[in-house]
Amino acid sequence: MTATGLGETSQGSQAGGGPSPAEELRLFETMVLIRRVEERLRDDSAAGKLPGAVHLYIGEEAVAAGVCAHLSDRDYATSTHRGHGHFLAKGGDVRAMMAEIWAKREGICRGMGGSMHVADTSKGILGANGIVGAGLSIATGAAFGAKLDGDGKVSVCFFGDGASNQGALMECLNISTLWQLPVIFVCENNGFSEFTPSAEVTAGRIADRARAFGMACAEIDGNDVTDVWRAVGEAVRRARGGGGPSFIEARTYRIQGHFEFESVVLSGGRYRAEAEIEDWRQNNDPIARLRAKLVASGTAQAADLDRIEADVLDRVADAVAYAEAGEPADPELAQTLMFAPEES
Ligand SMILES: Cc1ncc(C[n+]2csc(CCOP(=O)(O)OP(=O)(O)O)c2C)c(N)n1
C-alpha cells in the first residue's frame, strides 16, 4: 500500500461524497506516517539531535491527509512553518525530508532549507515557509498560472488562524474571486498564534472574511478526516470545473508546543491549560477517531491497522537512519543555489 497523495488522485468514489474503504485506509496510512515522523522529530529534538527548531503538526494530521487525497503531483500546494505534514501528504519523500531536517546534502533542498523550507516542485510542493501568510500569494499566483495555462490544475494554500490576520489574505481573496482562480484556501484553525489564543487577536469568524467576497465557504471539523475529505472534494471539483476559489476553515488543535523547546522561551509562563491539551489528546485525536470508525464499520480489523502502523514505523526508522548517515550540507551552496546562473 502506498501513502495517500503519492501521485494518486482521489476519485470521490462513494455516492454521497464519502471516501471508499480503500481511500479511508490510505488516509489512515498518511495520517499515521505524519504522526510517527513527528513523534520521532519530537524525541530527537528533545535529545538534542536536530540542528534546528521544529514546529510539529501532531493532532492536525486529518487536514493535510484529507486535502491532499484530492491532489495529484501536478496540483500545487503551499505550506507554512508547520509544514512536514503537508509535504508528506502531498507525496514528498520521507527520507529526503528527514535528511533536509538533519541538514544533510541528501536533503530535499540539499540541506540548505531545513524544516521550515521543505519543498519539491516535482510534486507540486511549492514550499513550507517561515514567513507567516507568505503562502497565500504564492498559491494565488500558482492558481493564476494554472488558469492561464488552462490545464485543470488546482492550487491549495494551507495557512493558520494567525496568518488569516495578514493583509495579504484580503488581496488574495479579492483577486482570486474576481478572476475566478482555481485556488482553495485551507485555514487550519488550531486556536493559537504562537503563544496567543486566537480569540485574543482574531475578530469575528475567519470564514466570514471570504464570505464577504462572495466566495464558497465551509467551516468544518478538521479532526474528522471524512469531513475534510468531503469539503475539499467539493472545492476541488469547483476549481477544476472553472467555478473559482473556495475557502475552508478546518477547526483543529495543536497538541505540541508552538515549537519544540517553547518551555525555554516561556520560562514557566503558560498560555493554555494542560487539561485542555489532554482533552484533545484523549477525546479528539484524528487518528484514533478514524481507527475507531474503520473498525466499527468493518472496513478494517484492528490487526490490519496495526500492520499499517508497523510498516510506517519501519519507514520512519529507515528515513532517520538515511538522514543520520548523510553528508553534512555544503555551506558554499548558499552562494549559488539561490540564483540561476547568468546567461552568457
Ligand atoms: C510575517 C511574520 N510575522 C510573524 C512571524 C512570527 N510567527 C511565527 S509562527 C507565528 C504564529 C502563526 O500562527 P498561525 O498562522 O495560526 O499558525 P500555527 O503556528 O498556529 O500553525 C508567528 C506570529 C513570522 N514568522 N512571520
mmCIF file of C-alpha atoms and ligand atoms in Angstrom:
data_model
loop_
_atom_site.group_PDB
_atom_site.id
_atom_site.type_symbol
_atom_site.label_atom_id
_atom_site.label_comp_id
_atom_site.label_asym_id
_atom_site.label_seq_id
_atom_site.Cartn_x
_atom_site.Cartn_y
_atom_site.Cartn_z
ATOM 1 C CA MET A 1 0.000 0.000 0.000
ATOM 2 C CA THR A 2 1.272 3.474 -0.782
ATOM 3 C CA ALA A 3 0.646 6.603 1.221
ATOM 4 C CA THR A 4 -2.136 8.899 0.132
ATOM 5 C CA GLY A 5 -1.033 11.680 -2.118
ATOM 6 C CA LEU A 6 1.796 9.789 -3.776
ATOM 7 C CA GLY A 7 0.704 10.766 -7.230
ATOM 8 C CA GLU A 8 -2.808 9.425 -6.844
ATOM 9 C CA THR A 9 -5.945 11.500 -7.068
ATOM 10 C CA SER A 10 -8.999 10.526 -5.102
ATOM 11 C CA GLN A 11 -11.996 9.973 -7.322
ATOM 12 C CA GLY A 12 -14.692 10.555 -4.714
ATOM 13 C CA SER A 13 -15.897 7.054 -5.371
ATOM 14 C CA GLN A 14 -18.764 6.684 -2.918
ATOM 15 C CA ALA A 15 -22.097 8.230 -3.711
ATOM 16 C CA GLY A 16 -22.929 10.910 -1.170
ATOM 17 C CA GLY A 17 -19.344 12.025 -1.103
ATOM 18 C CA GLY A 18 -17.590 9.661 1.305
ATOM 19 C CA PRO A 19 -14.179 8.139 0.676
ATOM 20 C CA SER A 20 -14.155 4.481 -0.413
ATOM 21 C CA PRO A 21 -12.804 1.858 2.043
ATOM 22 C CA ALA A 22 -9.509 1.763 0.127
ATOM 23 C CA GLU A 23 -9.279 5.540 0.288
ATOM 24 C CA GLU A 24 -10.026 5.505 4.001
ATOM 25 C CA LEU A 25 -7.141 3.116 4.553
ATOM 26 C CA ARG A 26 -4.830 5.372 2.566
ATOM 27 C CA LEU A 27 -5.965 8.331 4.663
ATOM 28 C CA PHE A 28 -5.183 6.320 7.792
ATOM 29 C CA GLU A 29 -1.736 5.425 6.492
ATOM 30 C CA THR A 30 -0.928 9.020 5.586
ATOM 31 C CA MET A 31 -2.025 10.316 8.974
ATOM 32 C CA VAL A 32 -0.033 7.640 10.796
ATOM 33 C CA LEU A 33 3.035 8.412 8.684
ATOM 34 C CA ILE A 34 2.835 12.092 9.611
ATOM 35 C CA ARG A 35 2.286 11.263 13.305
ATOM 36 C CA ARG A 36 5.157 8.781 13.599
ATOM 37 C CA VAL A 37 7.552 11.073 11.739
ATOM 38 C CA GLU A 38 6.679 13.925 14.031
ATOM 39 C CA GLU A 39 6.914 11.840 17.189
ATOM 40 C CA ARG A 40 10.386 10.872 16.095
ATOM 41 C CA LEU A 41 11.230 14.525 15.470
ATOM 42 C CA ARG A 42 9.833 15.422 18.891
ATOM 43 C CA ASP A 43 12.033 12.817 20.549
ATOM 44 C CA ASP A 44 15.144 13.603 18.533
ATOM 45 C CA SER A 45 14.645 17.300 19.167
ATOM 46 C CA ALA A 46 14.407 16.663 22.915
ATOM 47 C CA ALA A 47 17.572 14.569 22.691
ATOM 48 C CA GLY A 48 19.381 17.491 21.061
ATOM 49 C CA LYS A 49 19.978 15.609 17.810
ATOM 50 C CA LEU A 50 18.428 18.114 15.395
ATOM 51 C CA PRO A 51 20.347 21.132 14.108
ATOM 52 C CA GLY A 52 17.348 23.475 14.313
ATOM 53 C CA ALA A 53 13.886 24.082 15.685
ATOM 54 C CA VAL A 54 10.849 22.114 14.533
ATOM 55 C CA HIS A 55 7.188 23.142 14.602
ATOM 56 C CA LEU A 56 5.153 19.970 14.922
ATOM 57 C CA TYR A 57 1.768 19.146 13.412
ATOM 58 C CA ILE A 58 0.719 16.413 15.860
ATOM 59 C CA GLY A 59 -3.067 16.489 16.214
ATOM 60 C CA GLU A 60 -3.699 18.229 12.876
ATOM 61 C CA GLU A 61 -2.948 15.319 10.524
ATOM 62 C CA ALA A 62 -6.506 14.916 9.218
ATOM 63 C CA VAL A 63 -6.326 18.259 7.450
ATOM 64 C CA ALA A 64 -3.234 17.555 5.356
ATOM 65 C CA ALA A 65 -4.337 13.993 4.598
ATOM 66 C CA GLY A 66 -7.932 14.861 3.703
ATOM 67 C CA VAL A 67 -6.896 17.757 1.481
ATOM 68 C CA CYS A 68 -4.014 16.123 -0.382
ATOM 69 C CA ALA A 69 -6.012 12.954 -1.095
ATOM 70 C CA HIS A 70 -7.684 15.008 -3.832
ATOM 71 C CA LEU A 71 -4.495 16.333 -5.392
ATOM 72 C CA SER A 72 -2.063 14.874 -7.898
ATOM 73 C CA ASP A 73 1.591 15.764 -8.334
ATOM 74 C CA ARG A 74 0.505 18.287 -10.982
ATOM 75 C CA ASP A 75 -1.502 20.298 -8.478
ATOM 76 C CA TYR A 76 0.145 22.889 -6.275
ATOM 77 C CA ALA A 77 0.267 23.308 -2.509
ATOM 78 C CA THR A 78 1.851 25.986 -0.374
ATOM 79 C CA SER A 79 2.604 25.358 3.246
ATOM 80 C CA THR A 80 3.664 27.012 6.486
ATOM 81 C CA HIS A 81 6.359 26.847 9.150
ATOM 82 C CA ARG A 82 4.435 23.739 10.376
ATOM 83 C CA GLY A 83 4.867 22.024 7.038
ATOM 84 C CA HIS A 84 6.045 18.415 7.459
ATOM 85 C CA GLY A 85 2.505 17.020 7.306
ATOM 86 C CA HIS A 86 1.667 18.926 4.136
ATOM 87 C CA PHE A 87 4.898 17.771 2.499
ATOM 88 C CA LEU A 88 4.294 14.101 3.288
ATOM 89 C CA ALA A 89 0.587 14.101 2.450
ATOM 90 C CA LYS A 90 1.328 15.727 -0.905
ATOM 91 C CA GLY A 91 3.676 12.848 -1.724
ATOM 92 C CA GLY A 92 7.028 14.274 -0.611
ATOM 93 C CA ASP A 93 9.739 11.701 0.072
ATOM 94 C CA VAL A 94 10.129 10.944 3.760
ATOM 95 C CA ARG A 95 13.852 10.127 3.515
ATOM 96 C CA ALA A 96 14.623 13.370 1.677
ATOM 97 C CA MET A 97 12.555 15.363 4.161
ATOM 98 C CA MET A 98 14.325 13.860 7.157
ATOM 99 C CA ALA A 99 17.728 14.435 5.560
ATOM 100 C CA GLU A 100 16.710 18.063 4.999
ATOM 101 C CA ILE A 101 15.727 18.484 8.644
ATOM 102 C CA TRP A 102 19.048 16.896 9.638
ATOM 103 C CA ALA A 103 20.822 19.464 7.337
ATOM 104 C CA LYS A 104 22.331 16.871 5.039
ATOM 105 C CA ARG A 105 23.279 17.087 1.362
ATOM 106 C CA GLU A 106 20.798 14.305 0.618
ATOM 107 C CA GLY A 107 18.010 16.590 1.829
ATOM 108 C CA ILE A 108 15.216 17.659 -0.475
ATOM 109 C CA CYS A 109 16.785 21.153 -0.607
ATOM 110 C CA ARG A 110 20.333 19.811 -0.192
ATOM 111 C CA GLY A 111 20.207 20.607 3.484
ATOM 112 C CA MET A 112 20.091 24.363 2.891
ATOM 113 C CA GLY A 113 16.467 24.976 3.865
ATOM 114 C CA GLY A 114 15.751 22.825 6.878
ATOM 115 C CA SER A 115 12.436 22.083 8.493
ATOM 116 C CA MET A 116 10.738 25.349 7.549
ATOM 117 C CA HIS A 117 11.580 25.193 3.852
ATOM 118 C CA VAL A 118 10.860 21.654 2.702
ATOM 119 C CA ALA A 119 9.802 21.843 -0.944
ATOM 120 C CA ASP A 120 9.647 19.626 -4.010
ATOM 121 C CA THR A 121 8.363 21.295 -7.140
ATOM 122 C CA SER A 122 8.270 17.943 -8.977
ATOM 123 C CA LYS A 123 5.405 17.055 -6.631
ATOM 124 C CA GLY A 124 3.784 20.486 -6.791
ATOM 125 C CA ILE A 125 5.008 21.217 -3.254
ATOM 126 C CA LEU A 126 5.858 24.897 -3.541
ATOM 127 C CA GLY A 127 7.353 25.004 -0.098
ATOM 128 C CA ALA A 128 6.970 25.359 3.596
ATOM 129 C CA ASN A 129 7.585 28.966 4.580
ATOM 130 C CA GLY A 130 8.846 30.704 7.690
ATOM 131 C CA ILE A 131 7.036 33.925 6.802
ATOM 132 C CA VAL A 132 3.530 33.748 8.204
ATOM 133 C CA GLY A 133 0.989 34.209 5.405
ATOM 134 C CA ALA A 134 3.536 34.128 2.588
ATOM 135 C CA GLY A 135 1.972 31.050 1.028
ATOM 136 C CA LEU A 136 -1.268 32.923 0.377
ATOM 137 C CA SER A 137 0.018 34.939 -2.535
ATOM 138 C CA ILE A 138 2.268 32.148 -3.818
ATOM 139 C CA ALA A 139 -0.735 29.816 -4.053
ATOM 140 C CA THR A 140 -2.846 32.524 -5.653
ATOM 141 C CA GLY A 141 -0.108 33.181 -8.205
ATOM 142 C CA ALA A 142 0.186 29.461 -8.963
ATOM 143 C CA ALA A 143 -3.576 29.325 -9.477
ATOM 144 C CA PHE A 144 -3.336 32.298 -11.843
ATOM 145 C CA GLY A 145 -0.691 30.397 -13.826
ATOM 146 C CA ALA A 146 -2.901 27.299 -13.907
ATOM 147 C CA LYS A 147 -5.814 29.376 -15.153
ATOM 148 C CA LEU A 148 -3.704 30.939 -17.909
ATOM 149 C CA ASP A 149 -2.423 27.502 -18.934
ATOM 150 C CA GLY A 150 -5.958 26.088 -18.815
ATOM 151 C CA ASP A 151 -4.550 22.756 -17.725
ATOM 152 C CA GLY A 152 -7.028 21.932 -14.942
ATOM 153 C CA LYS A 153 -4.511 22.187 -12.107
ATOM 154 C CA VAL A 154 -5.628 23.453 -8.733
ATOM 155 C CA SER A 155 -3.644 25.245 -6.084
ATOM 156 C CA VAL A 156 -4.116 24.766 -2.346
ATOM 157 C CA CYS A 157 -2.914 27.146 0.331
ATOM 158 C CA PHE A 158 -2.528 25.836 3.877
ATOM 159 C CA PHE A 159 -2.327 28.614 6.453
ATOM 160 C CA GLY A 160 -3.101 29.175 10.123
ATOM 161 C CA ASP A 161 -5.616 31.277 12.014
ATOM 162 C CA GLY A 162 -2.756 33.649 12.862
ATOM 163 C CA ALA A 163 -1.962 34.070 9.161
ATOM 164 C CA SER A 164 -5.601 34.914 8.495
ATOM 165 C CA ASN A 165 -4.864 38.294 10.102
ATOM 166 C CA GLN A 166 -2.269 39.148 7.470
ATOM 167 C CA GLY A 167 -3.347 41.749 4.917
ATOM 168 C CA ALA A 168 -2.266 39.511 2.049
ATOM 169 C CA LEU A 169 -5.293 37.310 2.721
ATOM 170 C CA MET A 170 -7.643 40.109 1.683
ATOM 171 C CA GLU A 171 -5.676 40.762 -1.509
ATOM 172 C CA CYS A 172 -5.750 37.072 -2.406
ATOM 173 C CA LEU A 173 -9.446 36.611 -1.589
ATOM 174 C CA ASN A 174 -10.237 39.628 -3.716
ATOM 175 C CA ILE A 175 -8.265 38.810 -6.829
ATOM 176 C CA SER A 176 -8.982 35.076 -6.782
ATOM 177 C CA THR A 177 -12.718 35.760 -6.618
ATOM 178 C CA LEU A 178 -12.575 38.447 -9.275
ATOM 179 C CA TRP A 179 -10.539 36.276 -11.648
ATOM 180 C CA GLN A 180 -12.244 33.005 -10.606
ATOM 181 C CA LEU A 181 -8.909 31.313 -9.893
ATOM 182 C CA PRO A 182 -8.659 27.579 -9.123
ATOM 183 C CA VAL A 183 -7.357 28.095 -5.594
ATOM 184 C CA ILE A 184 -8.503 26.577 -2.316
ATOM 185 C CA PHE A 185 -7.681 28.415 0.891
ATOM 186 C CA VAL A 186 -7.420 25.967 3.786
ATOM 187 C CA CYS A 187 -7.249 27.748 7.126
ATOM 188 C CA GLU A 188 -6.008 25.386 9.826
ATOM 189 C CA ASN A 189 -7.563 26.999 12.851
ATOM 190 C CA ASN A 190 -5.714 25.346 15.721
ATOM 191 C CA GLY A 191 -6.721 28.040 18.188
ATOM 192 C CA PHE A 192 -3.328 29.669 18.719
ATOM 193 C CA SER A 193 -0.895 32.015 17.092
ATOM 194 C CA GLU A 194 2.380 31.205 18.802
ATOM 195 C CA PHE A 195 1.502 31.735 22.491
ATOM 196 C CA THR A 196 -1.627 33.821 21.952
ATOM 197 C CA PRO A 197 -5.109 32.285 21.905
ATOM 198 C CA SER A 198 -6.841 33.099 18.641
ATOM 199 C CA ALA A 199 -9.740 34.802 20.423
ATOM 200 C CA GLU A 200 -7.357 37.491 21.715
ATOM 201 C CA VAL A 201 -6.179 38.582 18.270
ATOM 202 C CA THR A 202 -8.798 37.487 15.753
ATOM 203 C CA ALA A 203 -12.114 39.287 15.330
ATOM 204 C CA GLY A 204 -15.255 37.557 14.102
ATOM 205 C CA ARG A 205 -15.418 34.297 12.197
ATOM 206 C CA ILE A 206 -12.455 33.732 9.937
ATOM 207 C CA ALA A 207 -14.598 32.228 7.156
ATOM 208 C CA ASP A 208 -16.698 35.406 7.094
ATOM 209 C CA ARG A 209 -13.702 37.176 5.593
ATOM 210 C CA ALA A 210 -14.064 35.006 2.483
ATOM 211 C CA ARG A 211 -17.858 35.178 2.505
ATOM 212 C CA ALA A 212 -17.582 38.946 2.233
ATOM 213 C CA PHE A 213 -16.083 38.431 -1.215
ATOM 214 C CA GLY A 214 -18.842 36.010 -2.217
ATOM 215 C CA MET A 215 -16.526 33.007 -2.053
ATOM 216 C CA ALA A 216 -17.832 29.474 -1.411
ATOM 217 C CA CYS A 217 -17.034 28.615 2.210
ATOM 218 C CA ALA A 218 -17.110 25.644 4.533
ATOM 219 C CA GLU A 219 -16.399 25.555 8.269
ATOM 220 C CA ILE A 220 -15.553 22.006 9.211
ATOM 221 C CA ASP A 221 -14.262 19.711 11.933
ATOM 222 C CA GLY A 222 -10.626 19.463 10.911
ATOM 223 C CA ASN A 223 -10.097 16.440 13.144
ATOM 224 C CA ASP A 224 -12.651 14.425 11.177
ATOM 225 C CA VAL A 225 -10.821 13.323 8.073
ATOM 226 C CA THR A 226 -14.054 12.393 6.329
ATOM 227 C CA ASP A 227 -15.381 15.917 6.817
ATOM 228 C CA VAL A 228 -12.172 17.345 5.420
ATOM 229 C CA TRP A 229 -12.201 14.912 2.508
ATOM 230 C CA ARG A 230 -15.795 15.793 1.594
ATOM 231 C CA ALA A 231 -15.389 19.568 1.794
ATOM 232 C CA VAL A 232 -12.170 19.570 -0.185
ATOM 233 C CA GLY A 233 -13.583 17.188 -2.779
ATOM 234 C CA GLU A 234 -16.327 19.692 -3.479
ATOM 235 C CA ALA A 235 -13.880 22.589 -3.607
ATOM 236 C CA VAL A 236 -11.548 20.736 -5.981
ATOM 237 C CA ARG A 237 -14.432 19.843 -8.303
ATOM 238 C CA ARG A 238 -15.474 23.507 -8.284
ATOM 239 C CA ALA A 239 -11.950 24.702 -9.048
ATOM 240 C CA ARG A 240 -11.268 22.165 -11.808
ATOM 241 C CA GLY A 241 -14.644 22.905 -13.362
ATOM 242 C CA GLY A 242 -13.898 26.613 -13.673
ATOM 243 C CA GLY A 243 -16.101 27.561 -10.706
ATOM 244 C CA GLY A 244 -13.387 29.542 -8.956
ATOM 245 C CA PRO A 245 -11.946 29.617 -5.456
ATOM 246 C CA SER A 246 -13.143 28.146 -2.164
ATOM 247 C CA PHE A 247 -12.355 28.784 1.458
ATOM 248 C CA ILE A 248 -12.289 26.045 4.081
ATOM 249 C CA GLU A 249 -11.813 26.724 7.762
ATOM 250 C CA ALA A 250 -10.795 23.481 9.444
ATOM 251 C CA ARG A 251 -11.022 23.598 13.258
ATOM 252 C CA THR A 252 -8.273 21.575 14.828
ATOM 253 C CA TYR A 253 -5.808 21.676 17.718
ATOM 254 C CA ARG A 254 -2.040 21.744 18.118
ATOM 255 C CA ILE A 255 -1.012 19.135 20.694
ATOM 256 C CA GLN A 256 2.682 20.050 20.861
ATOM 257 C CA GLY A 257 4.023 23.475 21.677
ATOM 258 C CA HIS A 258 4.329 26.182 19.041
ATOM 259 C CA PHE A 259 7.781 24.726 18.525
ATOM 260 C CA GLU A 260 9.800 22.209 20.494
ATOM 261 C CA PHE A 261 11.561 23.860 23.420
ATOM 262 C CA GLU A 262 8.851 26.520 23.753
ATOM 263 C CA SER A 263 9.044 25.969 27.519
ATOM 264 C CA VAL A 264 12.541 27.503 27.455
ATOM 265 C CA VAL A 265 11.180 30.643 25.773
ATOM 266 C CA LEU A 266 8.173 30.808 28.055
ATOM 267 C CA SER A 267 10.321 30.204 31.160
ATOM 268 C CA GLY A 268 7.462 28.867 33.213
ATOM 269 C CA GLY A 269 4.716 31.003 31.659
ATOM 270 C CA ARG A 270 1.609 29.261 30.324
ATOM 271 C CA TYR A 271 -0.889 30.163 27.624
ATOM 272 C CA ARG A 272 -3.182 27.122 27.816
ATOM 273 C CA ALA A 273 -4.242 24.603 30.417
ATOM 274 C CA GLU A 274 -2.750 21.117 30.489
ATOM 275 C CA ALA A 275 -6.294 19.758 30.894
ATOM 276 C CA GLU A 276 -7.282 21.306 27.557
ATOM 277 C CA ILE A 277 -4.412 19.587 25.762
ATOM 278 C CA GLU A 278 -5.229 16.299 27.476
ATOM 279 C CA ASP A 279 -8.872 16.601 26.490
ATOM 280 C CA TRP A 280 -7.993 16.945 22.789
ATOM 281 C CA ARG A 281 -5.445 14.143 23.076
ATOM 282 C CA GLN A 282 -7.891 11.755 24.710
ATOM 283 C CA ASN A 283 -11.174 12.653 23.037
ATOM 284 C CA ASN A 284 -10.426 14.246 19.691
ATOM 285 C CA ASP A 285 -7.352 12.609 18.249
ATOM 286 C CA PRO A 286 -7.995 12.439 14.480
ATOM 287 C CA ILE A 287 -6.134 9.151 14.075
ATOM 288 C CA ALA A 288 -7.890 7.453 16.992
ATOM 289 C CA ARG A 289 -11.207 8.686 15.613
ATOM 290 C CA LEU A 290 -10.533 7.253 12.173
ATOM 291 C CA ARG A 291 -9.238 3.981 13.628
ATOM 292 C CA ALA A 292 -12.423 3.560 15.693
ATOM 293 C CA LYS A 293 -14.563 4.317 12.659
ATOM 294 C CA LEU A 294 -12.729 1.873 10.402
ATOM 295 C CA VAL A 295 -13.048 -0.927 12.932
ATOM 296 C CA ALA A 296 -16.700 -0.167 13.784
ATOM 297 C CA SER A 297 -17.702 -0.085 10.109
ATOM 298 C CA GLY A 298 -15.880 -3.332 9.396
ATOM 299 C CA THR A 299 -13.621 -1.616 6.860
ATOM 300 C CA ALA A 300 -10.605 -2.991 8.709
ATOM 301 C CA GLN A 301 -9.698 -5.230 11.606
ATOM 302 C CA ALA A 302 -7.547 -3.762 14.352
ATOM 303 C CA ALA A 303 -4.783 -6.152 13.255
ATOM 304 C CA ASP A 304 -4.823 -4.695 9.691
ATOM 305 C CA LEU A 305 -4.356 -1.215 11.098
ATOM 306 C CA ASP A 306 -1.613 -2.437 13.421
ATOM 307 C CA ARG A 307 0.218 -3.796 10.371
ATOM 308 C CA ILE A 308 -0.031 -0.403 8.634
ATOM 309 C CA GLU A 309 1.348 1.226 11.794
ATOM 310 C CA ALA A 310 4.238 -1.249 11.947
ATOM 311 C CA ASP A 311 5.124 -0.686 8.264
ATOM 312 C CA VAL A 312 5.072 3.060 8.812
ATOM 313 C CA LEU A 313 7.361 2.766 11.826
ATOM 314 C CA ASP A 314 9.841 0.825 9.675
ATOM 315 C CA ARG A 315 9.731 3.565 7.040
ATOM 316 C CA VAL A 316 10.363 6.224 9.654
ATOM 317 C CA ALA A 317 13.294 4.309 11.152
ATOM 318 C CA ASP A 318 14.728 3.862 7.660
ATOM 319 C CA ALA A 319 14.339 7.575 6.905
ATOM 320 C CA VAL A 320 16.063 8.595 10.121
ATOM 321 C CA ALA A 321 18.935 6.167 9.504
ATOM 322 C CA TYR A 322 19.268 7.633 5.986
ATOM 323 C CA ALA A 323 19.296 11.168 7.375
ATOM 324 C CA GLU A 324 21.817 10.389 10.076
ATOM 325 C CA ALA A 325 24.165 8.676 7.626
ATOM 326 C CA GLY A 326 24.061 11.604 5.174
ATOM 327 C CA GLU A 327 26.831 14.085 4.383
ATOM 328 C CA PRO A 328 26.643 17.478 6.112
ATOM 329 C CA ALA A 329 25.257 20.233 3.898
ATOM 330 C CA ASP A 330 27.770 22.253 1.901
ATOM 331 C CA PRO A 331 27.648 25.902 3.094
ATOM 332 C CA GLU A 332 29.206 27.039 -0.219
ATOM 333 C CA LEU A 333 25.907 26.222 -1.879
ATOM 334 C CA ALA A 334 24.371 29.219 -0.119
ATOM 335 C CA GLN A 335 26.263 31.376 -2.642
ATOM 336 C CA THR A 336 24.966 29.598 -5.716
ATOM 337 C CA LEU A 337 21.671 27.849 -5.060
ATOM 338 C CA MET A 338 19.554 30.962 -4.757
ATOM 339 C CA PHE A 339 20.191 32.344 -8.223
ATOM 340 C CA ALA A 340 20.093 30.909 -11.713
ATOM 341 C CA PRO A 341 23.475 31.171 -13.492
ATOM 342 C CA GLU A 342 23.846 34.283 -15.621
ATOM 343 C CA GLU A 343 23.276 33.639 -19.298
ATOM 344 C CA SER A 344 26.349 34.306 -21.414
HETATM 345 C C1 LIG B 1 5.345 37.761 8.840
HETATM 346 C C2 LIG B 1 5.630 37.056 10.141
HETATM 347 N N1 LIG B 1 5.193 37.578 11.300
HETATM 348 C C3 LIG B 1 5.430 36.958 12.470
HETATM 349 C C4 LIG B 1 6.133 35.784 12.482
HETATM 350 C C5 LIG B 1 6.393 35.051 13.813
HETATM 351 N N2 LIG B 1 5.498 33.878 13.877
HETATM 352 C C6 LIG B 1 5.945 32.660 13.552
HETATM 353 S S1 LIG B 1 4.746 31.499 13.652
HETATM 354 C C7 LIG B 1 3.614 32.625 14.178
HETATM 355 C C8 LIG B 1 2.208 32.222 14.528
HETATM 356 C C9 LIG B 1 1.468 31.704 13.349
HETATM 357 O O1 LIG B 1 0.207 31.267 13.764
HETATM 358 P P1 LIG B 1 -0.731 30.525 12.773
HETATM 359 O O2 LIG B 1 -0.721 31.206 11.456
HETATM 360 O O3 LIG B 1 -2.045 30.359 13.435
HETATM 361 O O4 LIG B 1 -0.039 29.111 12.547
HETATM 362 P P2 LIG B 1 0.246 27.952 13.619
HETATM 363 O O5 LIG B 1 1.597 28.232 14.209
HETATM 364 O O6 LIG B 1 -0.838 28.001 14.626
HETATM 365 O O7 LIG B 1 0.241 26.707 12.812
HETATM 366 C C10 LIG B 1 4.187 33.906 14.245
HETATM 367 C C11 LIG B 1 3.442 35.118 14.649
HETATM 368 C C12 LIG B 1 6.608 35.268 11.249
HETATM 369 N N3 LIG B 1 7.299 34.132 11.187
HETATM 370 N N4 LIG B 1 6.316 35.899 10.099
#
